[in-house]
Short mmCIF file of C-alpha atoms and ligand atoms in Angstrom, two decimals:
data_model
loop_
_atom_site.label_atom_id
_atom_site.label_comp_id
_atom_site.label_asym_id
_atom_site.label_seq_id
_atom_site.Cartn_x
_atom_site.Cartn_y
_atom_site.Cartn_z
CA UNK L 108 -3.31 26.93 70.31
CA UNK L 109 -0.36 26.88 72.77
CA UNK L 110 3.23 25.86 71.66
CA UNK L 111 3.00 22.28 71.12
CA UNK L 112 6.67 21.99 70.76
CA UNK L 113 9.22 23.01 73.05
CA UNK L 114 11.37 24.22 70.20
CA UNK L 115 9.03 27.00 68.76
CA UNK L 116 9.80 28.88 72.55
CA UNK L 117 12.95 27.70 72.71
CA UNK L 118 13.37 29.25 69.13
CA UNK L 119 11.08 32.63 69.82
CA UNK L 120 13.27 32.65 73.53
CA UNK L 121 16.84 33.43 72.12
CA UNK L 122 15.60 35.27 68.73
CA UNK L 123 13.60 37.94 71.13
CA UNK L 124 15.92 37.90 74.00
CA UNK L 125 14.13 35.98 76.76
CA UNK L 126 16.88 33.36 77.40
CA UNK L 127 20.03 32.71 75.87
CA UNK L 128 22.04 29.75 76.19
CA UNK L 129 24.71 30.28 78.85
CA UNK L 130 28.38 30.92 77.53
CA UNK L 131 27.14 30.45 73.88
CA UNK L 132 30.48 32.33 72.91
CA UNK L 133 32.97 29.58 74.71
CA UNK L 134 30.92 26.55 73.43
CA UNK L 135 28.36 26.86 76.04
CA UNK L 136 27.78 25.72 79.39
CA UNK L 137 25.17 22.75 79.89
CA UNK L 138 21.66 23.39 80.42
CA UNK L 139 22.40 26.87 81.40
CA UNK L 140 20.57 30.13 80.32
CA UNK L 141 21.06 33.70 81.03
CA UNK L 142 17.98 35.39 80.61
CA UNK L 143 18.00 38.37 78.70
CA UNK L 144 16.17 41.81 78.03
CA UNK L 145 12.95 40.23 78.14
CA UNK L 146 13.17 37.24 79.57
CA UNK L 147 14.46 38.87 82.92
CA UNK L 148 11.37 41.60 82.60
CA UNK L 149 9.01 38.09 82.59
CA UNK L 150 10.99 36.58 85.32
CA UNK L 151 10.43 39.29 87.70
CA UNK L 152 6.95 39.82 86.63
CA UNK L 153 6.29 35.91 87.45
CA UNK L 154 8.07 36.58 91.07
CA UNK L 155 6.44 39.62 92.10
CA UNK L 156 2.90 38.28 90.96
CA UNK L 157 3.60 35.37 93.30
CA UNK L 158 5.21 38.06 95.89
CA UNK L 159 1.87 40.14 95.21
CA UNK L 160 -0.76 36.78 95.58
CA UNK L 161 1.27 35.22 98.63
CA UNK L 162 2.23 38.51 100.80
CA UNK L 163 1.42 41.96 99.61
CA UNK L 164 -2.48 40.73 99.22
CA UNK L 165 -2.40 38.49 102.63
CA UNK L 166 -2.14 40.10 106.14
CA UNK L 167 -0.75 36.67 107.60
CA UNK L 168 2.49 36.05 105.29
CA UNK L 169 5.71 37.97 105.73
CA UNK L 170 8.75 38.06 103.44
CA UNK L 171 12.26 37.49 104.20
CA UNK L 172 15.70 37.29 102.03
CA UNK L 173 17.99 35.00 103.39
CA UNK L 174 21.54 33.59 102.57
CA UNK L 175 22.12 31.52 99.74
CA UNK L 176 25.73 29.93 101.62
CA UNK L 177 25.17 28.25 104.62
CA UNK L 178 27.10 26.14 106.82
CA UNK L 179 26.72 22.31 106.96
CA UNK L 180 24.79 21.95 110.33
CA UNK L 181 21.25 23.37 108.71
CA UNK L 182 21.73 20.50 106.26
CA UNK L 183 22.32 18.23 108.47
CA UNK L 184 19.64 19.37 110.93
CA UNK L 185 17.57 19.31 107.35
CA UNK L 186 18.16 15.93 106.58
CA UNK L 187 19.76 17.33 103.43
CA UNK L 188 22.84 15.89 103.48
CA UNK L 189 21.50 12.19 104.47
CA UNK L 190 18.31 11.99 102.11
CA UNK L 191 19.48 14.83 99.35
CA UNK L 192 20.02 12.08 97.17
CA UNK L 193 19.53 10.42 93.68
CA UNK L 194 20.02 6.88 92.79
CA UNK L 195 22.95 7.29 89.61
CA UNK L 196 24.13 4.54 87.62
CA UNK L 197 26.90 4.42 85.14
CA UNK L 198 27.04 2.80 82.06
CA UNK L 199 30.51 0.84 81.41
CA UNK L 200 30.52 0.56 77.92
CA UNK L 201 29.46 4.54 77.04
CA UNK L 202 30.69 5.84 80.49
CA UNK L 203 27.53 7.77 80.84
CA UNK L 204 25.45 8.66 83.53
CA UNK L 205 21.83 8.30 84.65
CA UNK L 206 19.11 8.53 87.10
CA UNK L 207 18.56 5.04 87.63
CA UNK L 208 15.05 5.63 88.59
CA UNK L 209 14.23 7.50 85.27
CA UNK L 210 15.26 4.35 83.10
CA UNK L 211 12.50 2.90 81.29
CA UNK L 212 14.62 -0.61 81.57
CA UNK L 213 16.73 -0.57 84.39
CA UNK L 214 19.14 -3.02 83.00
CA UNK L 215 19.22 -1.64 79.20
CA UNK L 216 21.35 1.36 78.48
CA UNK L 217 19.49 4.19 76.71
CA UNK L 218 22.48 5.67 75.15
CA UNK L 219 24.49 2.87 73.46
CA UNK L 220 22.17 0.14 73.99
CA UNK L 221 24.11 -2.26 76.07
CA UNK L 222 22.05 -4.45 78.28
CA UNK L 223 23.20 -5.35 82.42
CA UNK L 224 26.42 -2.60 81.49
CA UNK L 225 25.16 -1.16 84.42
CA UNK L 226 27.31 -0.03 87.79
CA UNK L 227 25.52 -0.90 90.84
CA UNK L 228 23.57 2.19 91.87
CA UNK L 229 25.06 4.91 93.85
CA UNK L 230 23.22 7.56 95.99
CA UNK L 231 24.47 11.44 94.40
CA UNK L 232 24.20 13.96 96.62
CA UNK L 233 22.83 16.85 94.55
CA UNK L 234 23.99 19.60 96.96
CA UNK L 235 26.86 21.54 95.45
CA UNK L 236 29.59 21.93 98.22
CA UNK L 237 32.45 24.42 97.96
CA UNK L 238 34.66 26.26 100.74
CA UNK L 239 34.81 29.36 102.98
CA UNK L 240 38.20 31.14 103.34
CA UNK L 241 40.96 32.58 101.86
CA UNK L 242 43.33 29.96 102.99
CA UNK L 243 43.58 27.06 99.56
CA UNK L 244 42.48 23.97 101.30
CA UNK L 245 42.12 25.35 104.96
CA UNK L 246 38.48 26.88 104.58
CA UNK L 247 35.39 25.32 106.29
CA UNK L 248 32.97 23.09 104.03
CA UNK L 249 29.73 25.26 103.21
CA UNK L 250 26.95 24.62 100.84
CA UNK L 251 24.87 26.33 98.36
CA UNK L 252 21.48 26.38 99.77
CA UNK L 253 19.31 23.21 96.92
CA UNK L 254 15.64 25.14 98.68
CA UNK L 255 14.92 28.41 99.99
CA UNK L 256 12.86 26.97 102.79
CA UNK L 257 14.90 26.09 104.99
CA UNK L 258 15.83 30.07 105.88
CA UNK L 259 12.25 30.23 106.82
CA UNK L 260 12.63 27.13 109.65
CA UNK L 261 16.36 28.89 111.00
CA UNK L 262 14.43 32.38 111.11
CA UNK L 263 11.32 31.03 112.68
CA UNK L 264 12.06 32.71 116.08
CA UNK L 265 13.42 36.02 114.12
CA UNK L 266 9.84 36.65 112.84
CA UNK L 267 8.02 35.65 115.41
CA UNK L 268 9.80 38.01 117.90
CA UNK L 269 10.40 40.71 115.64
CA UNK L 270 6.86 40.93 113.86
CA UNK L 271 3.41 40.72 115.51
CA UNK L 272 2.73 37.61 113.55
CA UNK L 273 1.08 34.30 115.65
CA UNK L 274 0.00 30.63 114.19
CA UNK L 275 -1.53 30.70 111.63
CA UNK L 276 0.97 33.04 109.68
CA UNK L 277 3.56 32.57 106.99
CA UNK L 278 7.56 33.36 105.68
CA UNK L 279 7.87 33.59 102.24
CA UNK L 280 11.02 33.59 99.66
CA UNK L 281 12.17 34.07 96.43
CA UNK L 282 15.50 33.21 95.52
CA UNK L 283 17.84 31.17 94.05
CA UNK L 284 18.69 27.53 94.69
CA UNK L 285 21.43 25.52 93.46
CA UNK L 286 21.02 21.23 92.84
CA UNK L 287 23.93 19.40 91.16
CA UNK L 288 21.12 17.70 88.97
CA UNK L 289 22.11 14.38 87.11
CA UNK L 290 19.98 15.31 84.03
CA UNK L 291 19.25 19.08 83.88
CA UNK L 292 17.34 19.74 80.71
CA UNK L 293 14.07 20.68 78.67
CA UNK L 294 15.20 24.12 78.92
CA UNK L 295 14.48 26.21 81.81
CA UNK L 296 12.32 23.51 83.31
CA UNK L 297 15.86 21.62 84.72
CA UNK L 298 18.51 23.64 85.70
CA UNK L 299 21.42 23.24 88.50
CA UNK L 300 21.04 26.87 89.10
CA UNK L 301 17.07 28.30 89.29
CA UNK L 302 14.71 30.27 91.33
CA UNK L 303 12.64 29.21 94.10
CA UNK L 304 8.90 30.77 95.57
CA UNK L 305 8.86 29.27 98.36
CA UNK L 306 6.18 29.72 101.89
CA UNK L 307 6.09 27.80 105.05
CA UNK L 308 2.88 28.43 106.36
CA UNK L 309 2.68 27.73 110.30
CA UNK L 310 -0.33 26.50 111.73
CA UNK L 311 -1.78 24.95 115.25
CA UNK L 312 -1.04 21.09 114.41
CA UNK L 313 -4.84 20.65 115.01
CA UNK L 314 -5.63 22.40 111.69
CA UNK L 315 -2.34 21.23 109.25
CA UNK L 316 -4.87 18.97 106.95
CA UNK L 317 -7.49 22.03 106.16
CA UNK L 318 -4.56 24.40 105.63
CA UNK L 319 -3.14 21.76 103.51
CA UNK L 320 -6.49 21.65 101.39
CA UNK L 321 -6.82 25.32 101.51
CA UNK L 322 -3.00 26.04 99.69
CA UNK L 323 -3.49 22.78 97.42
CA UNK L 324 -6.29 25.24 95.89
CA UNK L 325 -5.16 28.50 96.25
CA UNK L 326 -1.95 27.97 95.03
CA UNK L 327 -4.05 26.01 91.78
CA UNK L 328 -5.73 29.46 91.15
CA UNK L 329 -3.02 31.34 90.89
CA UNK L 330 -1.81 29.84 87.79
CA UNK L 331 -5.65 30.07 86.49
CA UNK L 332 -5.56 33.93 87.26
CA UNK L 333 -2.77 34.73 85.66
CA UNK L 334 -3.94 33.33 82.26
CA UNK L 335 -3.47 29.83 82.20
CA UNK L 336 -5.99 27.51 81.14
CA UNK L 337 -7.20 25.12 83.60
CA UNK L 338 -7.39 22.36 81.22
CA UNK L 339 -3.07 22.63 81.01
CA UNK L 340 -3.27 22.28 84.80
CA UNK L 341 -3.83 19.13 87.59
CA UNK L 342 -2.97 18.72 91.13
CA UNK L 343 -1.69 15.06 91.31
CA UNK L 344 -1.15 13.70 94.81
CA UNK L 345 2.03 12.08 95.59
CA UNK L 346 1.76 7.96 95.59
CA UNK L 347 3.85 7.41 99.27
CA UNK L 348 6.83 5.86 98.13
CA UNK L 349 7.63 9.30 96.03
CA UNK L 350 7.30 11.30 99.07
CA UNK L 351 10.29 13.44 100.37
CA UNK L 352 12.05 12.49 103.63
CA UNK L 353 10.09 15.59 105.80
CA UNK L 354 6.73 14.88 103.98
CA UNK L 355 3.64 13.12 104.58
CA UNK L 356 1.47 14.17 101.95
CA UNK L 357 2.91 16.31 99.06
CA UNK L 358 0.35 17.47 95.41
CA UNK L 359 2.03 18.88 92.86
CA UNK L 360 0.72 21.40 90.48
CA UNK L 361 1.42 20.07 87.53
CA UNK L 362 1.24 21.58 83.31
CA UNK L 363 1.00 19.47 80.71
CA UNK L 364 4.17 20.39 78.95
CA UNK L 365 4.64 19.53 75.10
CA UNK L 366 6.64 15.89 76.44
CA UNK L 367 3.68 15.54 79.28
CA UNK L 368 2.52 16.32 82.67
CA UNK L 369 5.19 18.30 84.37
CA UNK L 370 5.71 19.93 88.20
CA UNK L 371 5.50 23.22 88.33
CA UNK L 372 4.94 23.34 92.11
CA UNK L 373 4.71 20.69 95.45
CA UNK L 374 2.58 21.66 98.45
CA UNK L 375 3.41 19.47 101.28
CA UNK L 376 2.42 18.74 104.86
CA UNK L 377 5.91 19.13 105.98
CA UNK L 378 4.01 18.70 109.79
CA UNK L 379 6.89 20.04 112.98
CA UNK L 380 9.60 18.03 111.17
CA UNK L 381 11.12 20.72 110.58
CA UNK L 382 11.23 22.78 113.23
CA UNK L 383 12.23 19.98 115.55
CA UNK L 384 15.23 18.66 114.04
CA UNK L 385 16.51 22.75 114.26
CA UNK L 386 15.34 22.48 117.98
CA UNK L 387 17.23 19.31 117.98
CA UNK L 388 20.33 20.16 116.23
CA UNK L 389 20.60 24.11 117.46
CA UNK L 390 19.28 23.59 121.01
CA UNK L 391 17.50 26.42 120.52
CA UNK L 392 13.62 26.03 121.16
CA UNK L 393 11.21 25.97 118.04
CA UNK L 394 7.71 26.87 119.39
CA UNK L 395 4.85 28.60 120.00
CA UNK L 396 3.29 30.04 123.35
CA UNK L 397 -0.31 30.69 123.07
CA UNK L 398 -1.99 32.88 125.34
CA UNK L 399 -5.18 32.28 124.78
CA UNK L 400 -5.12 28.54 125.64
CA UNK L 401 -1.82 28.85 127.57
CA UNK L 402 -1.10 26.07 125.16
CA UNK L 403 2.95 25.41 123.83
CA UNK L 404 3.31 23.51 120.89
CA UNK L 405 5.52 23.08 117.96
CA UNK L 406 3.86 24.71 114.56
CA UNK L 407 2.83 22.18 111.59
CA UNK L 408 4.06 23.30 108.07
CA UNK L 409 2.43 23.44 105.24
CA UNK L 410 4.45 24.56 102.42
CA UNK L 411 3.55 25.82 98.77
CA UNK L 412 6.91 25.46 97.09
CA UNK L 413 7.61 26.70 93.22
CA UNK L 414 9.65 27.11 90.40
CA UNK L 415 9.81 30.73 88.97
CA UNK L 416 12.14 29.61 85.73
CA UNK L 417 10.02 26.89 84.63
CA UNK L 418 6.90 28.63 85.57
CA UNK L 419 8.01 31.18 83.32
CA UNK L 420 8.48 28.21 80.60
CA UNK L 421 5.20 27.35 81.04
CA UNK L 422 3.28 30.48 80.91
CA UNK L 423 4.86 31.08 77.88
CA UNK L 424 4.43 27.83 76.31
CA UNK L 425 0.30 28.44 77.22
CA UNK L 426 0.87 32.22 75.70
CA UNK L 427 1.94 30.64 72.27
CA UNK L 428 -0.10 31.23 69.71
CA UNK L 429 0.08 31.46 65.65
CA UNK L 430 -2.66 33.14 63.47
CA UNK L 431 -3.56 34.96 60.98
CA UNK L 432 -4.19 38.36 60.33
CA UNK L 433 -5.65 40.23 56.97
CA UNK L 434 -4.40 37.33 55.57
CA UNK L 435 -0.92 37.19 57.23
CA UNK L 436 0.63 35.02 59.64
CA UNK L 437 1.79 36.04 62.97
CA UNK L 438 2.99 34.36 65.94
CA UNK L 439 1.96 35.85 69.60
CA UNK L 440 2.21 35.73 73.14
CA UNK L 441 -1.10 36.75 74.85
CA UNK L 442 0.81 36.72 78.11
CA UNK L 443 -1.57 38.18 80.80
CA UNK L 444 -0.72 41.49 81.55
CA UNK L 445 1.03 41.03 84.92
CA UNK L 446 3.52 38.72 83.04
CA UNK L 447 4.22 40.26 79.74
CA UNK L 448 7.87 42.18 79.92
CA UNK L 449 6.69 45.07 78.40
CA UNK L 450 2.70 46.75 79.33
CA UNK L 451 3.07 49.06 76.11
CA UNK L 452 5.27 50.13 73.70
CA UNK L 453 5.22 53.64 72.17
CA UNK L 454 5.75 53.84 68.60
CA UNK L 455 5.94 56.60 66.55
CA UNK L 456 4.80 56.40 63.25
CA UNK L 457 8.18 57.57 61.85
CA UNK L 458 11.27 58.53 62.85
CA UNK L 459 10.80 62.03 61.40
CA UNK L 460 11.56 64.74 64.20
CA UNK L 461 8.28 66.12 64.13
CA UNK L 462 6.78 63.36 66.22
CA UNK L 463 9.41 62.23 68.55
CA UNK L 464 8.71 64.84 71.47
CA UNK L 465 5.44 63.88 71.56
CA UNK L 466 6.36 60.31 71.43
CA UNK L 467 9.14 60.76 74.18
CA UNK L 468 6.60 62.48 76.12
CA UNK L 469 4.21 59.95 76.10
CA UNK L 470 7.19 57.15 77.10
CA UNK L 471 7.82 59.44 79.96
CA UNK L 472 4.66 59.85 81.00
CA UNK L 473 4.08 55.77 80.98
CA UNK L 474 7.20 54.66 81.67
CA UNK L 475 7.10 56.21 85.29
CA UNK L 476 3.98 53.62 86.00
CA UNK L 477 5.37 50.23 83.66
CA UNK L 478 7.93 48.85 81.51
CA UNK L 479 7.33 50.72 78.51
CA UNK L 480 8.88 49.88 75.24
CA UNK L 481 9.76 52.39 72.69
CA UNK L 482 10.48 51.73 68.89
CA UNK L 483 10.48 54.01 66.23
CA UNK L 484 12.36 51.88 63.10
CA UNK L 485 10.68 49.33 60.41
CA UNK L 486 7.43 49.63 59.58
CA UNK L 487 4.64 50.08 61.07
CA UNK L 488 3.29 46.81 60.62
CA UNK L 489 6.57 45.14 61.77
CA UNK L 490 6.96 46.96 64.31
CA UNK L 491 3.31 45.49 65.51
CA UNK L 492 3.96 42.12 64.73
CA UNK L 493 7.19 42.34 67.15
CA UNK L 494 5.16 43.35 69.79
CA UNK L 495 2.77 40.57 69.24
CA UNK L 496 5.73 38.40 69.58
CA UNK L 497 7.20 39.11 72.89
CA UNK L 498 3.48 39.53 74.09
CA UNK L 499 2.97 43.33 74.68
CA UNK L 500 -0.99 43.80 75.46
CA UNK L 501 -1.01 47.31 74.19
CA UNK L 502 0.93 49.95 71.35
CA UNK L 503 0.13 53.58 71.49
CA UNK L 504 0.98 54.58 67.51
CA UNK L 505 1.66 58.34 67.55
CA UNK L 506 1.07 59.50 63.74
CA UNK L 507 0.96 63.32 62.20
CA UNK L 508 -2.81 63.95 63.32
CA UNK L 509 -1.67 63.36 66.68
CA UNK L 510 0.29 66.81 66.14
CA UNK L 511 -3.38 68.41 64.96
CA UNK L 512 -6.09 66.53 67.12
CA UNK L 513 -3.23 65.47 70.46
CA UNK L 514 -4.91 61.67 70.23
CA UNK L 515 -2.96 58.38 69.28
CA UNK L 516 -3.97 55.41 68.77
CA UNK L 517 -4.14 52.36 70.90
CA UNK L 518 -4.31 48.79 69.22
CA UNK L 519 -4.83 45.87 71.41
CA UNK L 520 -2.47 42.61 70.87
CA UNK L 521 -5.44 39.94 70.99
CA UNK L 522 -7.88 41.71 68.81
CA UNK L 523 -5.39 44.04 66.76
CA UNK L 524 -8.67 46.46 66.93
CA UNK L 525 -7.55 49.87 67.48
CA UNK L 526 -9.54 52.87 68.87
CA UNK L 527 -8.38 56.70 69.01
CA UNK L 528 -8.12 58.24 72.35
CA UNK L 529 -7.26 61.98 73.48
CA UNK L 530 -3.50 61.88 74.70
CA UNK L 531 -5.32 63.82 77.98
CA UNK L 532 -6.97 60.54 78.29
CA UNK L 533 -4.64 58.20 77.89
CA UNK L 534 -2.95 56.31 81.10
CA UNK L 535 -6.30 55.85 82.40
CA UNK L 536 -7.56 54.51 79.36
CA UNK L 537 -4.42 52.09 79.44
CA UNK L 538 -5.03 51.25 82.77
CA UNK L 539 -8.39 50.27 82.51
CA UNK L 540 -7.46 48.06 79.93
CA UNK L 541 -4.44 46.23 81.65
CA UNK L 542 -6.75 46.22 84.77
CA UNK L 543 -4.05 48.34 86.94
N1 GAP E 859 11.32 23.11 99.72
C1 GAP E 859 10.73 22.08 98.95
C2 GAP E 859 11.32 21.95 97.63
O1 GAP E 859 12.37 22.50 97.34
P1 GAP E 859 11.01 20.76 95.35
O2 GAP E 859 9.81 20.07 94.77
O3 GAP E 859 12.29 20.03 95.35
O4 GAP E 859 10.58 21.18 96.80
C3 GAP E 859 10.17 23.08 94.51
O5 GAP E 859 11.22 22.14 94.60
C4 GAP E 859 10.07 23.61 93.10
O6 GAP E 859 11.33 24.14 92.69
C5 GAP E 859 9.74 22.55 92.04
O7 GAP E 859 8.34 22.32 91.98
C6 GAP E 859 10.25 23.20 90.79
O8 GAP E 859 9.31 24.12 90.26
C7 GAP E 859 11.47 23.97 91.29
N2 GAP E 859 12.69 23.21 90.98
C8 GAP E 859 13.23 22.20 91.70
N3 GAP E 859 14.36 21.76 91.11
C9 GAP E 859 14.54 22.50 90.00
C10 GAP E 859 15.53 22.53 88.96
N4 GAP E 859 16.58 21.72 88.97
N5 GAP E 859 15.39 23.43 87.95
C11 GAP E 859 14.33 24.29 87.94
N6 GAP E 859 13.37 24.30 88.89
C12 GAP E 859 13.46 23.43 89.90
#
């Protein structure tokens, strides 16, 4: 059964270390979380699986890393600082603040219950602006980047001149983004600071529509291959007067989250919209010269944009699980292998001498291949149902026959069955069972 409740991660999140809340020891800072031992192991693993679907297993998709700061003219080319908007009311009887499009009643307030104590409604730009310089008050206007993508658009001639790469090919990203959101929340799921993986696939205009279909799916998949159950998943279509400004046909991934259907990821025929208004804006030209039909045109995008943070959320709200075993309860994460923070963890049976250089051998030995955890206080049994917890697949128990017959013992998280295997044998046995 996955977590039906956002609390019981929230909970399992800050007693195990995945995310705390952000400056919990000055009061806190709204809706912010650091991630922490585990929860930054999971957070890369999430990344590089996408880094490992979208570019290390493609031959057409190339990765770049660009800056987070930028200057205003890409958001203005962008349309970002025009359309980067949210309609935000305020009440005037509780002063606070909402999205006035995310009111059930748009003239009742849902905080102090005042009705038509609304101000008229306001468009928020959600960009966060600061300044460049050293100079107080003399430094030039910059922005934090709110998507990755639009690196990809500015280094569009980069890649193409510097790489072999031709229509159709792709530039993928993973980094952070920053959005002044009106109501961050639910966790990691709304944040003003999170992490984007984001792709803007560049096709012959001819063919944006079956590239379109062909990422709605992929990208659909991915989620499925890494564990989650297809029933927690839809692709939902955009209705047209939700689409963004450079779209004209967007489908979100979406998970059905303990409060409902949420967006984990938009694909969206972003067509040359793009990389015309940089033509525009730069004068620099945007295109493509093809050889073969001595043909010039402007590339249509189609991009598969997603959330890493509250991907993470959801992967580990689908993990959740609570059962019982020889009569005792445990909780556990049967996080796919690619995900889970740790692969193994080496435990020693106890902490007597005799057993740690063979233990420490054996973390050695692993640890060079995985993130390999290694615990040798509490009992066993504890020790096992930690593990469980924060969703390690395997433990390798090292025990005093290990000093006589050089085996341990392997016990599987899902099945807690456990098998004995020669210590000769062991990372390929370990292998073959996290599919590496
Ligand atoms: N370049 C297109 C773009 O940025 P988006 O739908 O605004 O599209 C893509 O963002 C993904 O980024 C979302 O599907 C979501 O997973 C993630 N995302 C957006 N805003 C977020 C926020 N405030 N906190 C966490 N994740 C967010």
């Amino acid at each position: 059964m996955p977590a039906s409740d956002l609390e019981q991660i929230v909970n399992l999140a800050k007693r195990r270390g995945f995310a705390y809340p952000s400056a919990e020891i000055y009061g806190g800072f709204r809706s912010s979380y650091d991630y922490g031992p585990l929860g930054s192991l999971m957070l890369r693993n999430v990344k590089d699986a996408w880094v490992r679907a979208m570019v290390q297993q493609r031959d057409d998709v190339v990765l770049i890393d660009a800056s987070i700061i930028s200057p205003p003219a890409i958001w203005e080319a962008s349309g970002h600082l025009a359309n980067f908007t949210d309609p935000l009311v305020d009440c005037t009887k509780c002063k606070q603040r909402f999205r006035e499009d995310q009111l059930d009643d748009p003239t009742l307030c849902p905080n102090c219950g005042s009705r038509d104590s609304f101000t008229a409604s306001r468009a928020f730009n959600l960009m966060f602006k600061t300044q460049a310089g050293v100079v107080e008050g003399a430094g030039t206007d910059v922005y934090l980047r709110p998507e990755t993508a639009q690196g990809m658009f500015i280094n569009f001639m980069n890649v193409l001149q510097t790489t072999r790469k031709k229509p159709p090919f792709g530039i993928a990203q993973v980094g952070k983004s920053f959005r002044n959101e009106i109501t961050p929340g639910n966790f990691i799921f709304r944040t003003r600071e999170f992490e984007q993986m984001e792709m803007e696939f560049f096709v012959p205009p001819a063919d944006g529509q079956q590239w379109y279909e062909y990422w709605c799916n992929a990208r659909l998949e991915w989620y499925v291959n890494l564990g989650m159950p297809r029933e927690m998943l839809r692709l939902r279509p955009h209705d047209p007067d939700e689409l963004a400004h450079y779209s004209v046909g967007t489908s979100d991934v979406e998970f059905l989250f303990p409060w409902g259907w949420g967006e984990l990821e938009g694909i969206a025929q972003r067509t040359d919209y793009d990389l015309k208004q940089h033509a525009e804006h730069s004068g620099q030209k945007l295109d493509y010269f093809d050889q073969a039909t001595n043909e010039r045109y402007v590339p249509f995008v189609i991009e598969p944009a997603a959330g890493a943070n509250r991907t993470m959320a959801a992967f580990m709200l689908a993990a959740y699980d609570e059962d019982v075993i020889n009569g005792e309860p445990r909780t556990v994460l049967r996080l796919h292998q690619r995900l889970a923070p740790y692969k193994v963890a080496v435990l020693p049976l106890s902490k007597k001498d005799a057993l740690t250089p063979t233990a420490k051998a054996i973390f050695e030995t692993l640890s060079d291949r995985y993130m390999v955890d290694y615990d040798e206080t509490q009992a066993i049994g504890r020790r096992y149902r930690r593990q469980d917890e924060i969703g390690t697949p395997l433990c390798v128990t090292v025990d005093f026959d290990t000093l006589e017959d050089k085996a341990v013992t392997i016990r599987e998280r899902d099945t807690t069955e456990q098998v004995r295997v020669p210590i000769a044998d062991l990372l390929t046995e370990l292998n073959s069972r996290l599919g590496f």
